[in-house]
């Protein structure tokens, strides 16, 4: 058994299948030696096991080909939490080798979304660091250097196969019901054959020599032991004929040269581990710990995609979600601290997070729960901040003339329990200011109110308004309302629901809403403070009582159809 020297966090064992067979990792680079070696059966087993020690360095490596998906954001969050919990470094690397699809706009959007979530990186674009550059497009010289090293050591060879030849190999493999792996056409070519093709200028790729037998095993920090048989993998390309490196090669070189100690990524990258592990060992690099996080699923348990609605961080931000709520909810998709608690700040998540508690099964994205959680975080904000956020929203929406002041404070206090998203605040205030009396009276729900004699309550309410008693009481605020409504109830010999339900309908035009007393006082302030803009659809008390005077109560009889004139009010 051969033990490779490695960093403290990694130990690898190479187990030769035949006695006295030399591992490929120790092969010399001269051509005659490789011809000799390749004439034998290539076979070994690799077992990679994680140990302890070493500085924790994790990375999030998005491709700037679109918006930051919530799955990517959760991967970034888990990396961030692990780094902070362990006192390590969180590195951001942009994997932009897909030149056709990568855009500067997408990169900027990803950086903006990560910053919005509060996931500050220690090294990466805009910050720098000792392991840069942090964009793959700026690291081509490094990839070529290591590709040449592998070529010289014999782990890689030039492949001159045309696309047609490769397609034919796939077809033959398919007919034989074999995996579509490369047959090794140029793996054992003579030096003369290679020189001849180079002289003709034939395009070539760099292919990695894969042992034909054996296996690879890793201890995944989330999934436990994972293994692959090497006979399912043919010699794979690491550099294309146009000189561009292939993803798995770039990732391995980047993670190794950036001293990444833990690779925490989505489970869809698990199959890549086999190729990457072979490259690590061929270059003599220690392997990091691997932790593959489960996918985020839609309610139908399919992979979450655009057809299920919003899926990107930017979309949720524009919909009025708070970064605190997004972070909290994403953390709970596949992780928990072992208690019933579901409400965490980012700081609390850092304190509680452990990779061992990440679940290996898929987590279902529940937009209803996310909305609920956002409401919890929204209402937990300091009152000054909540007033500022909602006040600015109301002013920007053209509902209020100001974004701060007594009216804003009172309105936020009254309406906040019905606001889960910032955008809900517009509808909440607009609804409060409206007066859909006729629609309510004509509805099925309004029938019991009509039968309870609401028209008689309306006559007494109009009298209180005409005398100035009603407005005078509201001018005194909540105490004035309480005194007035108590006396009003005694006058009508009504109390409880029998008193407050008809009053709610007559004063607000609605059957449901927040506290009727606070609502009435706020509506009075809206009409006297000038806080609400004229075009906001606000119906003042003067206008409401004018409408009340014109109501033809008999038209709402269950035996008489609602008149067209009544509907138009």
C-alpha positions as MATLAB code, in Angstrom:
seq = 'XXXXXXXXXXXXXXXXXXXXXXXXXXXXXXXXXXXXXXXXXXXXXXXXXXXXXXXXXXXXXXXXXXXXXXXXXXXXXXXXXXXXXXXXXXXXXXXXXXXXXXXXXXXXXXXXXXXXXXXXXXXXXXXXXXXXXXXXXXXXXXXXXXXXXXXXXXXXXXXXXXXXXXXXXXXXXXXXXXXXXXXXXXXXXXXXXXXXXXXXXXXXXXXXXXXXXXXXXXXXXXXXXXXXXXXXXXXXXXXXXXXXXXXXXXXXXXXXXXXXXXXXXXXXXXXXXXXXXXXXXXXXXXXXXXXXXXXXXXXXXXXXXXXXXXXXXXXXXXXXXXXXXXXXXXXXXXXXXXXXXXXXXXXXXXXXXXXXXXXXXXXXXXXXXXXXXXXXXXXXXXXXXXXXXXXXXXXXXXXXXXXXXXXXXXXXXXXXXXXXXXXXXXXXXXXXXXXXXXXXXXXXXXXXXXXXXXXXXXXXXXXXXXXXXXXXXXXXXXXXXXXXXXXXXXXXXXXXXXXXXXXXXXXXXXXXXXXXXXXXXXXXXXXXXXXXXXXXXXXXXXXXXXXXXXXXXXXXXXXXXXXXXXXXX';
ca = [
       0.000    0.000    0.000;
       1.302    3.425   -0.937;
       0.432    6.403    1.240;
       0.656    9.792   -0.428;
       1.907   12.769    1.477;
      -0.914   15.260    1.764;
      -2.214   18.246    3.626;
      -3.590   17.492    7.126;
      -7.187   17.357    5.903;
      -6.670   14.625    3.328;
      -5.261   11.159    3.092;
      -5.313    9.056   -0.074;
      -4.395    5.427   -0.556;
      -3.555    3.861   -3.896;
      -4.123    0.115   -3.945;
      -2.392   -1.611   -6.916;
      -4.437   -4.432   -8.383;
      -1.385   -6.477   -9.372;
       1.739   -7.021   -7.359;
       4.656   -4.706   -8.152;
       2.548   -2.621  -10.540;
       3.488    1.038  -10.392;
       0.674    3.550   -9.915;
      -0.032    5.925  -12.762;
       0.602    8.776  -10.345;
       4.276    7.922  -10.321;
       4.794    7.311  -14.029;
       7.630    9.046  -15.833;
       6.962   11.320  -18.771;
       9.222    9.759  -21.451;
       7.361    8.298  -24.413;
       8.956    4.872  -24.419;
       7.993    4.389  -20.792;
       4.382    5.312  -21.516;
       4.225    2.897  -24.428;
       5.410    0.171  -22.108;
       2.990    1.147  -19.377;
       0.002    1.456  -21.686;
       0.548   -2.029  -23.018;
      -0.358   -3.322  -19.543;
      -3.744   -3.208  -17.859;
      -4.282    0.149  -16.197;
      -5.894   -0.494  -12.856;
      -6.012    0.943   -9.346;
      -8.335    1.845   -6.515;
      -8.369    5.173   -4.735;
      -9.861    5.805   -1.328;
     -10.114    9.407   -0.218;
     -10.879   10.064    3.426;
     -11.175   13.340    5.261;
      -9.162   14.014    8.366;
      -8.962   17.044   10.645;
      -6.863   20.159   10.762;
      -5.872   22.864    8.316;
      -7.347   26.303    7.706;
     -10.932   26.290    6.477;
     -11.276   27.865    3.045;
     -14.539   27.436    1.152;
     -15.710   28.891   -2.123;
     -18.859   29.733   -4.017;
     -18.252   29.608   -7.762;
     -21.256   30.780   -9.815;
     -21.374   30.955  -13.602;
     -22.482   34.430  -14.769;
     -24.931   33.074  -17.342;
     -28.153   34.235  -15.693;
     -29.661   35.328  -12.403;
     -28.714   33.868   -9.025;
     -31.064   30.910   -8.495;
     -32.308   30.265   -4.957;
     -30.475   26.927   -5.099;
     -27.216   28.710   -5.815;
     -27.960   31.235   -3.094;
     -28.467   28.421   -0.572;
     -25.159   26.837   -1.625;
     -23.453   30.200   -1.131;
     -25.151   30.552    2.259;
     -24.024   27.124    3.480;
     -20.457   27.915    2.404;
     -20.624   31.280    4.141;
     -22.051   29.822    7.355;
     -19.466   27.034    7.445;
     -16.598   29.464    6.937;
     -17.849   31.859    9.613;
     -18.644   29.052   12.065;
     -15.107   27.649   11.660;
     -13.295   30.981   11.601;
     -12.317   30.379    7.981;
     -12.471   32.246    4.684;
     -15.345   32.517    2.206;
     -14.063   32.928   -1.359;
     -16.095   34.041   -4.364;
     -14.870   32.805   -7.748;
     -16.566   33.573  -11.059;
     -16.593   30.574  -13.403;
     -16.957   32.371  -16.728;
     -15.286   29.935  -19.114;
     -18.570   29.630  -21.046;
     -17.657   32.624  -23.178;
     -20.821   32.532  -25.285;
     -23.266   32.652  -22.367;
     -21.301   34.554  -19.709;
     -22.074   38.258  -19.435;
     -20.843   41.135  -17.336;
     -24.464   42.001  -16.522;
     -25.064   38.555  -15.053;
     -21.896   38.750  -12.982;
     -22.914   42.126  -11.599;
     -26.385   40.778  -10.794;
     -24.913   37.797   -8.912;
     -22.593   40.057   -6.903;
     -25.467   42.415   -6.149;
     -27.720   39.578   -4.964;
     -25.033   38.069   -2.718;
     -24.353   41.485   -1.198;
     -28.091   42.040   -0.685;
     -28.283   38.733    1.202;
     -25.421   39.892    3.423;
     -23.013   37.148    2.304;
     -19.805   39.176    2.285;
     -16.883   37.343    0.698;
     -13.333   37.543    2.059;
     -11.626   37.127   -1.316;
     -12.914   37.602   -4.816;
     -14.070   40.228   -7.325;
     -13.954   43.740   -5.974;
     -11.856   42.666   -2.973;
      -8.909   40.722   -4.333;
      -6.791   38.396   -2.253;
      -3.621   36.351   -2.379;
      -5.013   33.575   -4.606;
      -6.341   35.554   -7.585;
      -7.336   36.192  -10.246;
     -10.850   35.254   -9.163;
     -12.377   34.972  -12.622;
     -11.635   31.834  -14.611;
     -11.377   33.833  -17.828;
      -8.296   35.517  -16.318;
      -6.625   32.232  -15.319;
      -6.044   30.625  -18.741;
      -2.266   30.801  -18.442;
      -2.482   28.775  -15.228;
      -4.633   26.079  -16.837;
      -2.258   25.755  -19.775;
       0.687   25.474  -17.405;
      -0.869   22.555  -15.538;
      -2.105   20.927  -18.742;
       1.463   20.924  -20.050;
       2.644   19.483  -16.756;
       0.197   16.602  -17.133;
       1.274   16.112  -20.744;
       4.930   15.919  -19.743;
       4.188   13.485  -16.916;
       2.160   11.274  -19.237;
      -1.141   11.603  -17.427;
      -2.477   13.417  -20.480;
      -2.000   12.755  -24.199;
      -2.904   14.510  -27.427;
      -6.004   13.178  -29.171;
      -6.398   13.947  -32.890;
      -9.794   12.293  -33.348;
     -12.242   14.238  -35.485;
     -15.834   14.845  -34.441;
     -16.942   12.275  -36.990;
     -14.670    9.635  -35.467;
     -15.948   10.381  -31.988;
     -19.576   10.139  -33.114;
     -18.839    6.786  -34.742;
     -17.345    5.517  -31.454;
     -20.561    6.514  -29.653;
     -22.704    4.741  -32.221;
     -20.675    1.535  -31.954;
     -20.832    1.656  -28.151;
     -24.596    2.162  -28.310;
     -25.012   -0.878  -30.606;
     -22.963   -2.962  -28.180;
     -24.982   -1.539  -25.266;
     -21.823   -0.147  -23.706;
     -21.244    3.246  -22.027;
     -20.317    5.946  -24.604;
     -16.706    6.176  -23.417;
     -13.689    7.078  -25.509;
     -11.979    3.947  -26.863;
      -8.443    5.221  -26.410;
      -7.582    5.589  -30.120;
      -4.629    7.929  -29.418;
      -3.766    6.697  -25.922;
      -1.056    4.365  -27.207;
      -0.005    6.226  -30.362;
       3.673    6.193  -31.265;
       5.770    9.317  -31.140;
       6.043    9.217  -34.949;
       2.236    9.213  -35.329;
       1.898   12.204  -33.003;
       4.656   14.175  -34.732;
       3.078   13.477  -38.119;
      -0.304   14.884  -37.053;
       1.329   17.914  -35.439;
       3.223   18.593  -38.682;
      -0.051   18.501  -40.635;
      -1.621   20.972  -38.209;
      -4.375   18.560  -37.209;
      -6.446   19.971  -34.325;
      -6.115   18.033  -31.087;
      -7.490   17.910  -27.576;
      -5.769   16.930  -24.355;
      -7.202   13.709  -22.914;
      -6.639   12.394  -19.408;
      -5.606    8.733  -19.073;
      -8.136    6.927  -16.905;
      -7.321    3.533  -15.377;
      -9.472    0.844  -16.981;
     -10.226   -0.942  -13.724;
     -10.563   -0.029  -10.098;
     -12.705    2.380   -8.125;
     -12.810    5.693   -6.323;
     -14.360    6.215   -2.911;
     -14.876    9.449   -1.007;
     -16.293   10.252    2.410;
     -18.859   12.926    1.609;
     -19.570   15.081    4.670;
     -23.309   14.973    3.910;
     -23.832   11.711    2.009;
     -21.303    9.440    3.654;
     -19.299    7.024    1.525;
     -19.772    7.430   -2.240;
     -17.987    5.239   -4.787;
     -17.551    4.954   -8.536;
     -16.090    2.254  -10.773;
     -13.479    3.634  -13.158;
     -14.592    1.422  -16.032;
     -17.609    3.709  -16.487;
     -15.325    6.583  -17.433;
     -13.296    6.810  -20.613;
     -10.271    9.032  -21.156;
     -11.778   12.493  -20.879;
     -10.862   15.839  -22.419;
      -9.299   18.520  -20.210;
      -8.368   21.009  -22.979;
     -10.390   21.556  -26.139;
      -8.858   21.870  -29.585;
      -9.348   25.665  -29.440;
      -7.130   25.836  -26.364;
     -10.014   26.385  -23.932;
      -9.917   24.308  -20.727;
     -12.845   22.065  -19.760;
     -14.914   22.731  -16.641;
     -13.678   19.843  -14.479;
     -10.055   20.702  -15.172;
     -10.541   24.391  -14.365;
     -12.383   23.638  -11.136;
      -9.720   21.245   -9.912;
      -6.839   23.584  -10.689;
      -8.689   26.524   -9.149;
      -9.679   24.726   -5.950;
      -6.185   23.305   -5.527;
      -4.265   26.517   -6.213;
      -6.682   28.528   -4.046;
      -6.106   26.067   -1.169;
      -9.816   25.266   -0.872;
     -10.240   22.921    2.076;
     -13.956   22.137    1.730;
     -16.018   21.969   -1.453;
     -19.664   22.457   -0.492;
     -21.780   22.331   -3.638;
     -25.008   21.014   -5.167;
     -25.499   17.272   -5.568;
     -25.683   17.656   -9.349;
     -21.885   18.107   -9.199;
     -21.380   14.760   -7.464;
     -20.574   12.888  -10.738;
     -17.847   15.454  -11.467;
     -15.968   14.331   -8.379;
     -14.553   11.257  -10.132;
     -12.807   13.249  -12.874;
     -11.685   15.908  -10.434;
     -10.238   13.371   -7.997;
      -8.141   11.804  -10.774;
      -6.794   15.223  -11.763;
      -6.015   16.101   -8.136;
      -3.900   12.995   -7.764;
      -2.187   13.305  -11.127;
      -1.066   16.829  -10.188;
      -0.073   15.755   -6.690;
      -2.586   18.067   -5.017;
      -4.309   17.148   -1.749;
      -8.050   16.724   -2.176;
     -10.469   18.840   -0.157;
     -13.417   17.568    1.824;
     -16.510   17.212   -0.335;
     -20.061   17.951    0.796;
     -22.843   17.654   -1.773;
     -26.060   19.464   -0.871;
     -29.423   18.125   -2.040;
     -31.435   19.917   -4.702;
     -34.277   22.308   -3.926;
     -37.515   20.785   -5.165;
     -40.853   22.195   -6.253;
     -44.025   21.083   -4.412;
     -44.482   18.330   -7.021;
     -40.972   17.101   -6.065;
     -39.515   17.973   -9.453;
     -36.470   20.211   -9.711;
     -37.432   23.810   -8.942;
     -37.564   25.767  -12.197;
     -39.081   28.872  -13.759;
     -42.315   27.055  -14.530;
     -42.964   26.966  -10.765;
     -42.830   30.763  -10.470;
     -40.106   33.005   -9.074;
     -36.803   31.173   -8.621;
     -34.127   33.867   -8.560;
     -33.016   36.009   -5.641;
     -33.534   39.182   -7.659;
     -37.169   38.286   -8.339;
     -37.893   37.824   -4.650;
     -36.155   41.098   -3.824;
     -38.314   42.921   -6.387;
     -41.423   41.263   -4.955;
     -40.735   42.910   -1.608;
     -38.975   40.165    0.335;
     -36.403   41.048    2.990;
     -32.861   39.633    2.775;
     -33.147   38.478    6.403;
     -36.178   36.360    5.544;
     -34.581   34.906    2.411;
     -31.466   33.906    4.352;
     -33.522   32.421    7.188;
     -35.752   30.416    4.839;
     -32.941   29.179    2.579;
     -31.016   27.945    5.623;
     -33.995   25.827    6.662;
     -34.149   24.119    3.262;
     -32.257   21.018    4.288;
     -30.873   22.187    7.626;
     -32.127   22.664   11.160;
     -30.575   23.125   14.578;
     -32.468   20.168   16.065;
     -35.067   22.328   17.847;
     -38.531   23.599   16.899;
     -37.126   27.079   16.358;
     -37.493   28.392   12.817;
     -36.637   32.054   13.312;
     -32.928   32.862   12.917;
     -30.875   35.938   12.182;
     -27.730   35.541   10.096;
     -25.625   35.861   13.238;
     -27.623   33.116   14.965;
     -27.241   30.870   11.926;
     -23.457   31.276   12.080;
     -23.558   30.276   15.733;
     -25.797   27.240   15.166;
     -24.706   25.916   11.765;
     -22.981   22.550   11.409;
     -22.514   20.614    8.163;
     -23.455   17.400    9.979;
     -27.047   18.632   10.342;
     -27.503   19.215    6.596;
     -30.047   16.706    5.297;
     -29.128   14.659    2.229;
     -32.728   14.423    0.978;
     -34.291   17.072   -1.243;
     -35.956   20.096    0.342;
     -39.280   21.424   -0.970;
     -39.547   25.144   -1.669;
     -42.760   26.415   -0.077;
     -43.529   29.966   -1.220;
     -46.374   30.251    1.305;
     -44.017   29.568    4.186;
     -41.452   31.978    2.773;
     -44.107   34.695    2.682;
     -45.089   33.914    6.279;
     -41.475   34.013    7.383;
     -40.966   37.334    5.636;
     -43.887   38.727    7.620;
     -42.280   37.542   10.847;
     -39.008   39.262    9.995;
     -40.780   42.388    8.773;
     -42.682   42.817   12.015;
     -39.574   42.144   14.081;
     -37.792   45.160   12.597;
     -37.293   48.167   14.884;
     -40.324   50.452   14.557;
     -38.243   53.279   13.103;
     -36.922   51.063   10.328;
     -40.317   49.526    9.597;
     -41.912   52.983    9.426;
     -39.185   54.181    7.083;
     -39.422   51.200    4.704;
     -43.218   51.210    4.456;
     -43.477   55.001    4.492;
     -41.117   55.253    1.534;
     -43.109   52.577   -0.270;
     -46.378   54.485    0.218;
     -44.859   57.749   -0.965;
     -43.224   56.112   -4.006;
     -46.550   54.441   -4.859;
     -48.264   57.829   -4.905;
     -50.564   57.150   -1.948;
     -49.126   59.524    0.651;
     -47.570   62.937    0.304;
     -44.963   62.121    2.933;
     -42.858   59.134    3.939;
     -42.725   59.922    7.645;
     -44.743   61.570   10.365;
     -47.541   60.757   12.812;
     -49.959   59.502   10.164;
     -47.340   57.112    8.725;
     -46.477   55.803   12.182;
     -50.124   55.236   13.122;
     -50.932   53.625    9.761;
     -47.973   51.221    9.998;
     -48.887   50.308   13.565;
     -52.478   49.582   12.538;
     -51.773   47.668    9.322;
     -48.488   45.822    9.923;
     -50.084   42.572   11.116;
     -51.665   42.179    7.693;
     -48.451   42.915    5.799;
     -46.149   40.011    4.947;
     -44.384   41.712    2.048;
     -43.461   45.355    1.642;
     -45.571   45.378   -1.503;
     -48.601   44.296    0.575;
     -48.482   47.672    2.311;
     -49.797   49.466   -0.783;
     -52.897   47.300   -0.998;
     -53.413   47.461    2.771;
     -53.449   51.270    2.896;
     -55.420   51.667   -0.338;
     -58.025   49.263    0.997;
     -58.239   51.198    4.263;
     -58.800   54.471    2.394;
     -61.496   53.043    0.106;
     -65.226   52.875    0.836;
     -66.931   49.967   -0.997;
     -70.192   50.328    0.924;
     -72.608   49.346   -1.845;
     -70.571   46.271   -2.839;
     -70.559   45.117    0.786;
     -74.273   45.669    1.350;
     -75.097   43.832   -1.880;
     -72.922   40.831   -1.016;
     -74.132   37.600    0.541;
     -72.068   38.392    3.638;
     -73.828   41.733    3.977;
     -77.282   40.209    4.285;
     -77.093   39.528    8.079;
     -76.043   43.139    8.664;
     -79.072   44.403    6.731;
     -81.357   42.072    8.669;
     -79.866   43.355   11.939;
     -81.224   46.842   11.299;
     -78.133   48.600    9.984;
     -80.346   51.307    8.455;
     -81.461   52.407   11.949;
     -77.834   52.576   13.108;
     -77.078   54.680   10.029;
     -79.762   57.254   10.973;
     -78.305   57.689   14.459;
     -74.743   57.863   13.071;
     -75.746   60.587   10.607;
     -77.308   62.536   13.457;
     -74.083   62.268   15.497;
     -72.139   63.491   12.485;
     -74.473   66.396   11.746;
     -74.308   67.582   15.346;
     -70.506   67.634   15.275;
     -70.411   65.136   18.132;
     -68.749   62.423   16.034;
     -65.989   64.643   14.556;
     -65.341   66.289   17.935;
     -64.803   62.908   19.547;
     -62.360   61.768   16.811;
     -60.392   65.002   17.187;
     -59.510   63.758   20.685;
     -58.063   60.542   19.275;
     -58.584   57.074   20.721;
     -59.913   58.249   24.126;
     -62.514   60.425   22.377;
     -63.633   57.506   20.198;
     -63.973   55.153   23.170;
     -66.102   57.638   25.086;
     -68.294   58.360   22.085;
     -68.870   54.743   21.026;
     -69.796   53.767   24.566;
     -72.473   56.446   24.697;
     -73.584   55.614   21.159;
     -74.086   51.972   22.134;
     -76.161   52.934   25.183;
     -78.307   55.174   22.982;
     -79.049   52.318   20.577;
     -79.137   49.665   23.294;
     -76.444   47.746   21.379;
     -73.104   46.353   22.397;
     -70.433   43.947   21.206;
     -70.835   42.581   17.698;
     -74.340   44.021   17.403;
     -72.834   47.489   17.766;
     -69.430   47.213   16.129;
     -70.329   45.221   13.002;
     -72.830   47.777   11.648;
     -70.492   50.613   12.641;
     -67.635   48.938   10.749;
     -69.741   48.606    7.625;
     -71.091   52.171    7.817;
     -67.740   53.840    8.602;
     -65.340   51.718    6.507;
     -67.636   50.132    3.919;
     -66.200   46.712    4.791;
     -67.062   43.686    6.883;
     -63.517   42.951    7.994;
     -60.387   44.871    8.909;
     -58.155   45.979   11.767;
     -59.459   47.436   15.032;
     -62.477   49.608   14.180;
     -61.625   52.306   16.714;
     -58.038   52.748   15.542;
     -59.211   52.568   11.916;
     -61.806   55.299   12.413;
     -59.357   57.606   14.176;
     -56.776   57.041   11.426;
     -59.319   57.795    8.688;
     -60.161   61.050   10.475;
     -56.432   61.943   10.552;
     -56.112   61.078    6.859;
     -58.810   63.626    6.082;
     -57.398   66.402    8.280;
     -53.614   66.034    8.040;
     -53.146   66.257    4.277;
     -50.961   63.140    4.440;
     -52.909   61.329    1.705;
     -52.667   62.619   -1.864;
     -55.973   63.489   -3.605;
     -55.490   60.919   -6.377;
     -55.042   58.025   -3.929;
     -58.735   57.121   -4.042;
     -59.325   58.199   -0.450;
     -62.985   58.692    0.493;
     -63.153   61.255    3.311;
     -65.715   61.152    6.115;
     -67.581   64.035    4.507;
     -67.902   61.968    1.345;
     -68.782   58.799    3.251;
     -71.615   60.423    5.126;
     -72.897   61.973    1.899;
     -73.047   58.465    0.400;
     -74.846   57.198    3.534;
     -77.552   59.843    3.136;
     -78.255   58.634   -0.401;
     -78.552   54.920    0.391;
     -81.964   53.505   -0.521;
     -82.094   50.764    2.082;
     -85.187   49.171    0.600;
     -83.235   48.444   -2.592;
     -81.160   45.929   -0.631;
     -84.170   43.828    0.291;
     -83.615   40.173   -0.536;
     -86.848   40.272   -2.514;
     -85.924   43.293   -4.631;
     -83.031   43.234   -7.159;
     -80.266   45.766   -6.521;
     -80.994   48.838   -8.650;
     -78.478   50.035  -11.209;
     -78.438   53.405   -9.501;
     -77.407   51.904   -6.204;
     -74.494   50.025   -7.766;
     -73.011   53.126   -9.305;
     -72.419   54.889   -6.005;
];
